[in-house]
mmCIF file of C-alpha atoms in Angstrom:
data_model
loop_
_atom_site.group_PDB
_atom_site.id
_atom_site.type_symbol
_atom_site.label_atom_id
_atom_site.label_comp_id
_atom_site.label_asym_id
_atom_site.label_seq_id
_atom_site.Cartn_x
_atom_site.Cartn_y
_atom_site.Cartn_z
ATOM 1 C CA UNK Q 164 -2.983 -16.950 16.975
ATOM 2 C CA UNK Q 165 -3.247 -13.426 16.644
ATOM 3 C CA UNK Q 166 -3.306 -10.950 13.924
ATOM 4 C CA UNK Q 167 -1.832 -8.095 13.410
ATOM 5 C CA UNK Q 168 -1.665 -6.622 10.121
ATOM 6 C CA UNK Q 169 -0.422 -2.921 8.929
ATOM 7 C CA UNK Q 170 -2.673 -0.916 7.193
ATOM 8 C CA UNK Q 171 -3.241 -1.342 3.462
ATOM 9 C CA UNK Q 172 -1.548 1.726 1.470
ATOM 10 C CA UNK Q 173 -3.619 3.480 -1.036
ATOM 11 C CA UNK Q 174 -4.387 1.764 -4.661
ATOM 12 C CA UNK Q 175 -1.649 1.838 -7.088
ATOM 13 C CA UNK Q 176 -2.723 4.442 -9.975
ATOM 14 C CA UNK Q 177 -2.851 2.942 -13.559
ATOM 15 C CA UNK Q 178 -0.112 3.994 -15.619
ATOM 16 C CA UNK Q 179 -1.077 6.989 -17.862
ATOM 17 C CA UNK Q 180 0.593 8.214 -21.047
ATOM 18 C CA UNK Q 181 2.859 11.098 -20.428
ATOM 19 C CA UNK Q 182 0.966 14.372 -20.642
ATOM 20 C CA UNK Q 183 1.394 16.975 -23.515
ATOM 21 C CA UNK Q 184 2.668 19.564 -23.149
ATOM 22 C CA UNK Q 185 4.562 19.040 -19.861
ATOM 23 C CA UNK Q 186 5.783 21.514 -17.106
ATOM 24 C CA UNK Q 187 8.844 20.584 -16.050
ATOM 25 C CA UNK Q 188 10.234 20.362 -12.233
ATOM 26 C CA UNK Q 189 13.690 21.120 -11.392
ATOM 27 C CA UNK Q 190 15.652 17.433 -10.655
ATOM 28 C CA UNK Q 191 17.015 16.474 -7.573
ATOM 29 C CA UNK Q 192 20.700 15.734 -7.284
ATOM 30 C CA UNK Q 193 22.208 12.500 -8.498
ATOM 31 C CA UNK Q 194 22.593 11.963 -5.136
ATOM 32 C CA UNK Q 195 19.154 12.334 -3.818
ATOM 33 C CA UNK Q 196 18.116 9.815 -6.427
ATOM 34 C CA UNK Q 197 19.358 7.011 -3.818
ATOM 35 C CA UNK Q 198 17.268 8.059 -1.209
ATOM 36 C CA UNK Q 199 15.927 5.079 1.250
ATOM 37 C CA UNK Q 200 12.113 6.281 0.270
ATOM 38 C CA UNK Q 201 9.732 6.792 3.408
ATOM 39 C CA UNK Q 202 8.958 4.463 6.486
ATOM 40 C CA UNK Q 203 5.761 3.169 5.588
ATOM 41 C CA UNK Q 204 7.587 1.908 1.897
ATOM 42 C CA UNK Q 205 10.143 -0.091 4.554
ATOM 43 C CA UNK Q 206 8.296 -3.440 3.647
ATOM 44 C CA UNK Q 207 7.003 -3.048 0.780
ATOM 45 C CA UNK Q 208 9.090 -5.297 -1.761
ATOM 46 C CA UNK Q 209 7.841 -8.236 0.611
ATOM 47 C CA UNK Q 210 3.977 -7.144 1.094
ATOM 48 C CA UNK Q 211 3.462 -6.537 -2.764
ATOM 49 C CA UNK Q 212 4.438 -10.036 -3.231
ATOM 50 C CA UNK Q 213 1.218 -11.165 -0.796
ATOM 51 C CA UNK Q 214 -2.051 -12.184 -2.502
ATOM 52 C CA UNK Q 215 -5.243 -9.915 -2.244
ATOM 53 C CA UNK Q 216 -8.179 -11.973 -2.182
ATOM 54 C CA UNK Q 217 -11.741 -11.195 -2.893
ATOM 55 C CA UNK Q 218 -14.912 -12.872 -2.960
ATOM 56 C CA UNK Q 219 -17.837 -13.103 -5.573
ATOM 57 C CA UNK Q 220 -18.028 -11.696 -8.975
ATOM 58 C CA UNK Q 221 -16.733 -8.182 -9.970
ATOM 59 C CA UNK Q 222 -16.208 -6.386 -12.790
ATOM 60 C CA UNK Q 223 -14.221 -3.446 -13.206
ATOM 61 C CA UNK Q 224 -14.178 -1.230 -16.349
ATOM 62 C CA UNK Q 225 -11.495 1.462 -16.461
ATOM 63 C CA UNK Q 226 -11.696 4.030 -19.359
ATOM 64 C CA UNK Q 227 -9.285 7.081 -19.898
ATOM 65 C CA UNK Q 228 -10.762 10.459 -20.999
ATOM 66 C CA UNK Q 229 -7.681 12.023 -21.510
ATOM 67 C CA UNK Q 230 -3.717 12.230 -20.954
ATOM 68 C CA UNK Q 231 -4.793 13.250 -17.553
ATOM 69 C CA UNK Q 232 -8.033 12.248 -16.479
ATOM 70 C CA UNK Q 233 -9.662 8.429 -16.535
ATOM 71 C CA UNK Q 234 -12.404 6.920 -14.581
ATOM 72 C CA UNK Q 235 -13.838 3.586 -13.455
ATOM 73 C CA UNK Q 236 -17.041 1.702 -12.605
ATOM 74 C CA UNK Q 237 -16.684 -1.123 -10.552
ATOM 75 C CA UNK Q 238 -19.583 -3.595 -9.527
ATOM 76 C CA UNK Q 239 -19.471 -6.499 -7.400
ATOM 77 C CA UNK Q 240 -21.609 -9.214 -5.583
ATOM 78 C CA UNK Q 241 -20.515 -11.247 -2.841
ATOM 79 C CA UNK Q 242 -22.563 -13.029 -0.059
ATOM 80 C CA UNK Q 243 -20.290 -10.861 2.942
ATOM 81 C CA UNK Q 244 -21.410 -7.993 2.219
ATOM 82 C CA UNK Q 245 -23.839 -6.159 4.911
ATOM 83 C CA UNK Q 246 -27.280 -5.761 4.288
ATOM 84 C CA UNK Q 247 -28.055 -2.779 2.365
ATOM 85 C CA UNK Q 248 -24.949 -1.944 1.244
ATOM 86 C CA UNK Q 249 -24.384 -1.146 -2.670
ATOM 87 C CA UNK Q 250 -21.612 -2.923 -4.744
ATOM 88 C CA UNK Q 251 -21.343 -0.201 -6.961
ATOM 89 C CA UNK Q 252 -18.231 2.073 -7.249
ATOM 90 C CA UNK Q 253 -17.358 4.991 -9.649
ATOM 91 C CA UNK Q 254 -14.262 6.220 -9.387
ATOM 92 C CA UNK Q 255 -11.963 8.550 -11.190
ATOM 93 C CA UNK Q 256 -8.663 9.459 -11.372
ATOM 94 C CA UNK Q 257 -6.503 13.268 -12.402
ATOM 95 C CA UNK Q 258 -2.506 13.099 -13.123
ATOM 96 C CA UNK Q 259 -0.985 16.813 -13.421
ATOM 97 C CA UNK Q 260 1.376 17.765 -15.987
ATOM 98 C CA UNK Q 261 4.274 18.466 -13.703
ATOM 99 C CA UNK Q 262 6.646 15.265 -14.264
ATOM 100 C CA UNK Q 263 8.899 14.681 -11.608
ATOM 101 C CA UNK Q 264 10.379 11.114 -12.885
ATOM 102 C CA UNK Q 265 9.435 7.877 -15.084
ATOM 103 C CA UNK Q 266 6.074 7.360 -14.702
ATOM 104 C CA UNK Q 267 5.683 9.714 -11.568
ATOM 105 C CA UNK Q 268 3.911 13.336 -12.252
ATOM 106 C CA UNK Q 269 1.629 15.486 -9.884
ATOM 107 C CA UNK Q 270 -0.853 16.685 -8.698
ATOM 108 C CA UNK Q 271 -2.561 13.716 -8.157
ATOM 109 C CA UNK Q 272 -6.177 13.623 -7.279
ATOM 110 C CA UNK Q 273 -8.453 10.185 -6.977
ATOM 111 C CA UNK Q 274 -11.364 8.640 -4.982
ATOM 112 C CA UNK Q 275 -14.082 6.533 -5.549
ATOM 113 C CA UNK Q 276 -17.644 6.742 -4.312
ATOM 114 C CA UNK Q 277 -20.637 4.939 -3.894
ATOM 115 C CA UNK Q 278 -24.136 5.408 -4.247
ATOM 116 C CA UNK Q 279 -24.948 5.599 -0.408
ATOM 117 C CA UNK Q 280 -22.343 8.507 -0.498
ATOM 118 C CA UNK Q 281 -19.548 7.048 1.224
ATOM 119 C CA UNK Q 282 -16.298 8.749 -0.301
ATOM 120 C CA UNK Q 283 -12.663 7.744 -0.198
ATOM 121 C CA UNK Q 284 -10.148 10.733 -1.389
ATOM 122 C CA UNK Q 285 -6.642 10.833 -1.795
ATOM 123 C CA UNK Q 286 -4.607 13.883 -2.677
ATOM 124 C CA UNK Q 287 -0.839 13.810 -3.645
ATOM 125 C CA UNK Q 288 1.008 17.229 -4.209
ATOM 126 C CA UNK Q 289 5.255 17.800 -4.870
ATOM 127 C CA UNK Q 290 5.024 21.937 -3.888
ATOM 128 C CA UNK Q 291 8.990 21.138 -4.121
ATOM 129 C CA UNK Q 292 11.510 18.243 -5.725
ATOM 130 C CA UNK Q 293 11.782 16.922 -1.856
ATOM 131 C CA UNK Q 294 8.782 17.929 -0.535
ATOM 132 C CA UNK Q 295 5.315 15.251 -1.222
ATOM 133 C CA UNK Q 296 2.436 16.190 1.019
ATOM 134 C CA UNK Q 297 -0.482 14.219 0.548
ATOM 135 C CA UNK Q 298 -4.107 14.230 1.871
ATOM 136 C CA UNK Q 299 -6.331 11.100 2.782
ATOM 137 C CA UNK Q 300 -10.378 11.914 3.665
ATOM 138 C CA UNK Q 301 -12.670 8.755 4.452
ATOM 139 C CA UNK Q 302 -16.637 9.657 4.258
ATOM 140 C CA UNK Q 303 -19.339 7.166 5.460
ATOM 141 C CA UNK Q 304 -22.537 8.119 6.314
ATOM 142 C CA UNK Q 305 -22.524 11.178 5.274
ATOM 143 C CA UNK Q 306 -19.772 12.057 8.243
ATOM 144 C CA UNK Q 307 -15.830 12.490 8.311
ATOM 145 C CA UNK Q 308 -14.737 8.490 9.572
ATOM 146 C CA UNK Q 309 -11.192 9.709 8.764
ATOM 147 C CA UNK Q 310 -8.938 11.644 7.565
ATOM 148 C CA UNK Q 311 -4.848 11.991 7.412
ATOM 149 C CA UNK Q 312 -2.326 14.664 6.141
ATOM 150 C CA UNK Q 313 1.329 13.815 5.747
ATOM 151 C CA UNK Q 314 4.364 15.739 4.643
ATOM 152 C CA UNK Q 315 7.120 13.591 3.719
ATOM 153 C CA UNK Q 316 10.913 15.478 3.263
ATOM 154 C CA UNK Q 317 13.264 13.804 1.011
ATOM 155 C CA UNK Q 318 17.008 14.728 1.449
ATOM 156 C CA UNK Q 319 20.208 13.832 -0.313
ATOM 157 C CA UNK Q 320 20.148 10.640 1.745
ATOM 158 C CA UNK Q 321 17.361 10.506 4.033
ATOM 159 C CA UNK Q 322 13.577 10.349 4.227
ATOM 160 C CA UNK Q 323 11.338 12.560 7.139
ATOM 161 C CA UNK Q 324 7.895 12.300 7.531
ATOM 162 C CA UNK Q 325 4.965 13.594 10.013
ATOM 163 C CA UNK Q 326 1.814 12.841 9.637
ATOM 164 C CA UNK Q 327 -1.432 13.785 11.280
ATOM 165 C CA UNK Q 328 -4.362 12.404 11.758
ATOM 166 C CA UNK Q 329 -8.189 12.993 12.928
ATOM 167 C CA UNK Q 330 -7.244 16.006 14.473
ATOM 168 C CA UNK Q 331 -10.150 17.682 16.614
ATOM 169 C CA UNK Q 332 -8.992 20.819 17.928
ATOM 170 C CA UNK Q 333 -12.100 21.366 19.898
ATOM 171 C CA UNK Q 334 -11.713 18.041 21.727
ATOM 172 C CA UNK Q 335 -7.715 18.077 21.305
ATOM 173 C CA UNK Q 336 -7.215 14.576 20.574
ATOM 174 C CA UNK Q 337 -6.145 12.952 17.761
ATOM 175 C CA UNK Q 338 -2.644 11.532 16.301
ATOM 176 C CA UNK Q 339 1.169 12.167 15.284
ATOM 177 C CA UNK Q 340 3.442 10.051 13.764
ATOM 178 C CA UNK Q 341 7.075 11.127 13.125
ATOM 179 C CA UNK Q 342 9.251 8.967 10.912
ATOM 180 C CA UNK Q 343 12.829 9.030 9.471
ATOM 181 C CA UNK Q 344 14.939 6.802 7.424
ATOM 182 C CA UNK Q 345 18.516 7.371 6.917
ATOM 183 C CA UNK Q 346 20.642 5.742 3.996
ATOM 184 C CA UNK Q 347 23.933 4.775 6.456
ATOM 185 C CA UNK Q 348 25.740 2.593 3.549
ATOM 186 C CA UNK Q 349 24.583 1.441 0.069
ATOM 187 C CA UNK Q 350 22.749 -1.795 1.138
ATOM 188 C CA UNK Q 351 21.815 -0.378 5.163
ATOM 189 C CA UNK Q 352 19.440 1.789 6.286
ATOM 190 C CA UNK Q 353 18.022 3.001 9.843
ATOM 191 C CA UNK Q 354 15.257 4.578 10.813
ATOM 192 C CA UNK Q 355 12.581 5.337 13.592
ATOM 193 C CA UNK Q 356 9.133 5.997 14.310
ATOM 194 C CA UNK Q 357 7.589 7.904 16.909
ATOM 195 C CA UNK Q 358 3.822 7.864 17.451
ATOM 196 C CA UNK Q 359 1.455 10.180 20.010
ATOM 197 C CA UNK Q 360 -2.096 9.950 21.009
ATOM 198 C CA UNK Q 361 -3.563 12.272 22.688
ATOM 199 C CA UNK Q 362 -7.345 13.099 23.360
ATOM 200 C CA UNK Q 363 -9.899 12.915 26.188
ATOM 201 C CA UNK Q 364 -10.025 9.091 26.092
ATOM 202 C CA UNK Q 365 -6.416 8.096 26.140
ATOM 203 C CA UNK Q 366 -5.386 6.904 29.537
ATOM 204 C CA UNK Q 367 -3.386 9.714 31.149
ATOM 205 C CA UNK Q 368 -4.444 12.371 28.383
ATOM 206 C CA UNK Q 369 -1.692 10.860 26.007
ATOM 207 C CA UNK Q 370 -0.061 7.614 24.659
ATOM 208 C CA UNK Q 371 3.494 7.888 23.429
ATOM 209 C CA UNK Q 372 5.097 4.535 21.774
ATOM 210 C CA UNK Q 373 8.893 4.854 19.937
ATOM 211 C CA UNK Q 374 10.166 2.311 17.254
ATOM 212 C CA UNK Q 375 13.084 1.375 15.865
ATOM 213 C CA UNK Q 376 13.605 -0.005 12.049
ATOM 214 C CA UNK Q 377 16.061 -1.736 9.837
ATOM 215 C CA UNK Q 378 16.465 -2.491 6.326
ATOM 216 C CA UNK Q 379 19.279 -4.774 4.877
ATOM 217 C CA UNK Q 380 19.629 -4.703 0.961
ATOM 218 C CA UNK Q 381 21.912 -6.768 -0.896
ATOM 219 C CA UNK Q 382 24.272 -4.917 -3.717
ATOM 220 C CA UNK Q 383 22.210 -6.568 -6.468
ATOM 221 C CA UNK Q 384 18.561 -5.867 -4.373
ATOM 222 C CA UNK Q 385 17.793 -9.645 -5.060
ATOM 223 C CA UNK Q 386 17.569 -10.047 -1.196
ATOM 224 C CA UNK Q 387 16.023 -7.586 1.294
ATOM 225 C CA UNK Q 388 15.849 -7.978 4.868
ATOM 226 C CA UNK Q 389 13.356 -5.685 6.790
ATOM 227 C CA UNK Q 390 12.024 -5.099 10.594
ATOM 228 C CA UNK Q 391 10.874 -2.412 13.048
ATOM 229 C CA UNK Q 392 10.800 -2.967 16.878
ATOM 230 C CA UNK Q 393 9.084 -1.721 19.957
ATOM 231 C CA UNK Q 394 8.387 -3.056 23.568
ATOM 232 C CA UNK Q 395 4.948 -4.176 22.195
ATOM 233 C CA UNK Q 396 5.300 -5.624 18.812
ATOM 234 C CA UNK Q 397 8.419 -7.048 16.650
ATOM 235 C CA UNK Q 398 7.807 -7.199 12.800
ATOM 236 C CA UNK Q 399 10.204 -8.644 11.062
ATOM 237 C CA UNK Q 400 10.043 -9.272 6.891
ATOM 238 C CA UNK Q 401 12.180 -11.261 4.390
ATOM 239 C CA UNK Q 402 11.896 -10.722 0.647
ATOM 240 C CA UNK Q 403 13.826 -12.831 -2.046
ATOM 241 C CA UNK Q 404 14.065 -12.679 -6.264
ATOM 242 C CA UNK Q 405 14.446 -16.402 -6.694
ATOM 243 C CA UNK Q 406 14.266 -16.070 -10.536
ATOM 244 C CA UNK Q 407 13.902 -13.408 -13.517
ATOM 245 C CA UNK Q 408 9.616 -15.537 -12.910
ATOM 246 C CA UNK Q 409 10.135 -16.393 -9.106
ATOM 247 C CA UNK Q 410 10.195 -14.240 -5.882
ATOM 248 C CA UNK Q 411 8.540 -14.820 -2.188
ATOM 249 C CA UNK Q 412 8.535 -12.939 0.855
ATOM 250 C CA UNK Q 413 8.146 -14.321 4.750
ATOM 251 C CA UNK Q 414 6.290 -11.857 7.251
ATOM 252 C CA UNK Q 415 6.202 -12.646 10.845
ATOM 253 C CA UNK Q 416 4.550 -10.491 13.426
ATOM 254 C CA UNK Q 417 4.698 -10.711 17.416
ATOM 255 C CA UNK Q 418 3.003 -8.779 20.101
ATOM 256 C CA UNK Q 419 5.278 -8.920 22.784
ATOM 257 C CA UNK Q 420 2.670 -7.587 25.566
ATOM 258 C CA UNK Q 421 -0.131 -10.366 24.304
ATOM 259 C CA UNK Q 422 2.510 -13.088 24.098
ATOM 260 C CA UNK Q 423 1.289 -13.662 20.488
ATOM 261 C CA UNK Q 424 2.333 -14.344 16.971
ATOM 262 C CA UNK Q 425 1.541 -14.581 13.252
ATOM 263 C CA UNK Q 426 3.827 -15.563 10.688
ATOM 264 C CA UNK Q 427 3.078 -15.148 6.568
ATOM 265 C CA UNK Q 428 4.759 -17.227 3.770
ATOM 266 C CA UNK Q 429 4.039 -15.860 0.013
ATOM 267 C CA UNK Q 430 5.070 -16.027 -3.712
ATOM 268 C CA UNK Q 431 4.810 -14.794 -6.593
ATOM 269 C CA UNK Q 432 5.173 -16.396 -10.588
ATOM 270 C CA UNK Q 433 5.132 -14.464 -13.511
ATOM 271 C CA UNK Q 434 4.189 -16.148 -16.577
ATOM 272 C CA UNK Q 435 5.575 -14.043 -19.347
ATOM 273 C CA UNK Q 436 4.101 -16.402 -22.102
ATOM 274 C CA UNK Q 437 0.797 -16.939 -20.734
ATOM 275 C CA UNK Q 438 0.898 -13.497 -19.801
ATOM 276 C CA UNK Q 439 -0.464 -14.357 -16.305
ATOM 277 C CA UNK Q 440 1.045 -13.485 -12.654
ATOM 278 C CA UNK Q 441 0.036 -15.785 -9.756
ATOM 279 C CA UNK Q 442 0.191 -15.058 -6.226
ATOM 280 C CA UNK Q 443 -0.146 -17.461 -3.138
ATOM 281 C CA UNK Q 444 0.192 -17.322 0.388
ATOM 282 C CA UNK Q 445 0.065 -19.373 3.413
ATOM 283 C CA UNK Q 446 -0.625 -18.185 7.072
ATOM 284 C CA UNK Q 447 -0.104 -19.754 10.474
ATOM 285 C CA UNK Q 448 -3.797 -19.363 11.095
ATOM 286 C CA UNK Q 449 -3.832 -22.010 8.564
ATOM 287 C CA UNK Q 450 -5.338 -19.806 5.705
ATOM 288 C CA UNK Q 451 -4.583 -20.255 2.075
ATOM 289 C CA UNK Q 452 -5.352 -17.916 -0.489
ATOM 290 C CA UNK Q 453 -3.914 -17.683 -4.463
ATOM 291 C CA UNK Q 454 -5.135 -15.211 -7.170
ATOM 292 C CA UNK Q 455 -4.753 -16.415 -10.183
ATOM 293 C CA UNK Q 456 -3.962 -13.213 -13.334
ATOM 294 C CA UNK Q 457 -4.237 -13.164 -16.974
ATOM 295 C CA UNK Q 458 -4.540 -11.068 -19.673
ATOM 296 C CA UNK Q 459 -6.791 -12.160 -22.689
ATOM 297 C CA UNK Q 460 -4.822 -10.496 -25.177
ATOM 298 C CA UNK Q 461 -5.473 -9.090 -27.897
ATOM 299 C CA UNK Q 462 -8.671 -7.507 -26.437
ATOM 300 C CA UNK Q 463 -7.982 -5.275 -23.753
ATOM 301 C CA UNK Q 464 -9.205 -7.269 -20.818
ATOM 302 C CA UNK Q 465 -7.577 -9.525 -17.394
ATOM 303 C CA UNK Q 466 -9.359 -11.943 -16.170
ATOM 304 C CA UNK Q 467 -8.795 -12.737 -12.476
ATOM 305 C CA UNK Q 468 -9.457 -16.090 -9.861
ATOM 306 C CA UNK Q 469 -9.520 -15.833 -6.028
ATOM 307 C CA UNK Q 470 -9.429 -18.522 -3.597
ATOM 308 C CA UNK Q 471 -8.906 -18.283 0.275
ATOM 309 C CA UNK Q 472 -9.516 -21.192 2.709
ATOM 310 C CA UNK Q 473 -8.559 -21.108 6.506
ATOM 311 C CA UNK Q 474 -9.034 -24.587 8.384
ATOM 312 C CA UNK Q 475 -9.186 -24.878 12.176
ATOM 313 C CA UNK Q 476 -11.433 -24.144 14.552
ATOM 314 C CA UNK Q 477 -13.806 -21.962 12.525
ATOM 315 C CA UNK Q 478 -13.640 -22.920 9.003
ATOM 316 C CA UNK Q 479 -13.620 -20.422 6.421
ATOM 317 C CA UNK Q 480 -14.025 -20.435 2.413
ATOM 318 C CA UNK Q 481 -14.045 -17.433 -0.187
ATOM 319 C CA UNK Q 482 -13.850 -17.583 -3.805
ATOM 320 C CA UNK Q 483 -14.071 -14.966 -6.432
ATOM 321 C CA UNK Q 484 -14.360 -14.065 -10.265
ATOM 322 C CA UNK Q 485 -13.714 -10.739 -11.980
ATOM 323 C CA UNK Q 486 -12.956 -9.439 -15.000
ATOM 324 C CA UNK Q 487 -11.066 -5.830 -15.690
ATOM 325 C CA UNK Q 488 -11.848 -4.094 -18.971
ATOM 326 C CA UNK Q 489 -9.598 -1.339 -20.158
#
């Protein structure tokens, strides 16, 4: 069956202790605070619940500097990675003073690089309480793979976005994606998408594709029902808190022109005595992956398992070890 998965959002940041002294920004209105968030966030609840797998050993060893600046040194070994390539990371990570919420503050600056010089860079800046633009460059061999800017608007009860990316003015192609999500009642909200392509190599100069998206909330957020649709692809997400410990999500995705789908069951169990999360999943390309979580209180490490295993046709197997200090 086939595949077809959204791109992965940017790491979350580790939580850093609120900066001294701190620049205030002026508040939204109590009634901005319910805004629906942006498009891309639509299924969120339901992906973070998904396992991500990873194979070999790795250790990663995060150490804060400061209030505002930390860094990290990650090193791995696996038997999939290419030839030549170093499993070596330093990253690092700068949170402003200019607190905008619990736990949020900006600007935020952080990338990781590795010693062949390949760079990923993310930028996040609030110039204004409803204005977030933030700034995504990719690096690898020592060229510009990628980059994206987007501006996302956040009204009293609505989220608008545009975003650009690998613009080439000289060749005039590249890509623009508009977005906006509207609150319509407390536990519905509506939105669309519109995406254009344009360049040299698009058939007919430029490719135009509009969406349409949906997200169902129940009064107590417990159950959340999410989907976009276009005439190529339907994508369609369920997320559910079983429990206080328990809560799984079902992804199912069909391309409509290719007459194919893939459908993704996961859960998640938190084990607040053990101090330990674990996540599993199972596919219908008949893959099964868990991570496995725990913290080995009272020393400041987690210690992490990874398993994947797809049967069929062409067998696969991963498995993984790692260990995060700090």
């Amino acid at each position: 069956m086939g595949n077809v998965h959204a791109s992965a959002p940017p790491p979350p940041l580790t939580p850093i202790p609120e900066p001294q002294p701190v620049k205030e920004v002026p508040s939204p209105s109590e009634d901005s605070k319910s805004k629906p968030g942006t498009l891309e966030e639509l299924h969120k609840k339901c992906k973070d619940v998904f396992p991500m797998p990873f194979q070999g050993a790795r250790i990663v060893f995060n150490r804060g500097l400061s209030n505002h600046f930390q860094i990290n040194h990650t090193a791995s070994m696996s038997s999939s990675m290419p030839p030549g390539q170093s499993g070596y990371k330093f990253g690092a990570t700068y949170v402003g003073s200019q607190i905008v919420g619990p736990g949020e503050a900006y600007p935020v600056l952080l990338g990781d690089i590795d010693p062949s010089g390949n760079l990923n860079a993310n930028i996040l800046c609030q110039f204004h309480p409803r204005l977030r633009t933030r700034a995504v460059v990719q690096i690898q061999d020592s060229k510009t793979a990628g980059y994206q800017v987007s501006n996302d608007y956040r009204g009293k009860n609505y989220t608008s976005s545009v975003i650009l990316g690998n613009i080439d003015p000289v060749m005039k192609a590249g890509m623009s994606v508009f977005h906006y999500l509207q609150t319509v009642s407390p536990t519905l909200d509506l939105g669309t998408e519109l995406a254009v392509q344009f360049g040299p190599q698009t058939p007919g100069g430029i490719f135009t594709a509009l969406s349409l998206a949906g997200r169902y909330s129940s009064p107590d957020k417990r159950h959340i029902f999410s989907g976009t649709l276009s005439p190529q692809q339907v994508h369609v997400c369920y997320y559910q808190k079983a429990s206080e410990n328990l809560q799984y999500g079902v992804e199912v995705e069909t391309n409509l022109r290719m007459g194919e789908s893939y459908a993704k069951f996961g859960y998640q169990l938190d084990l607040p005595k053990a101090e330990a999360v674990f996540r599993g999943s199972i596919d219908s390309d008949f893959g099964i992956t868990g991570v496995y979580e725990k913290k080995l209180a009272p020393l400041p490490l987690t210690f992490s398992l990874s398993g994947h295993v797809r049967q069929g046709w062409n067998p696969m197997y991963g498995f993984g070890i790692g260990l995060m200090l700090g």
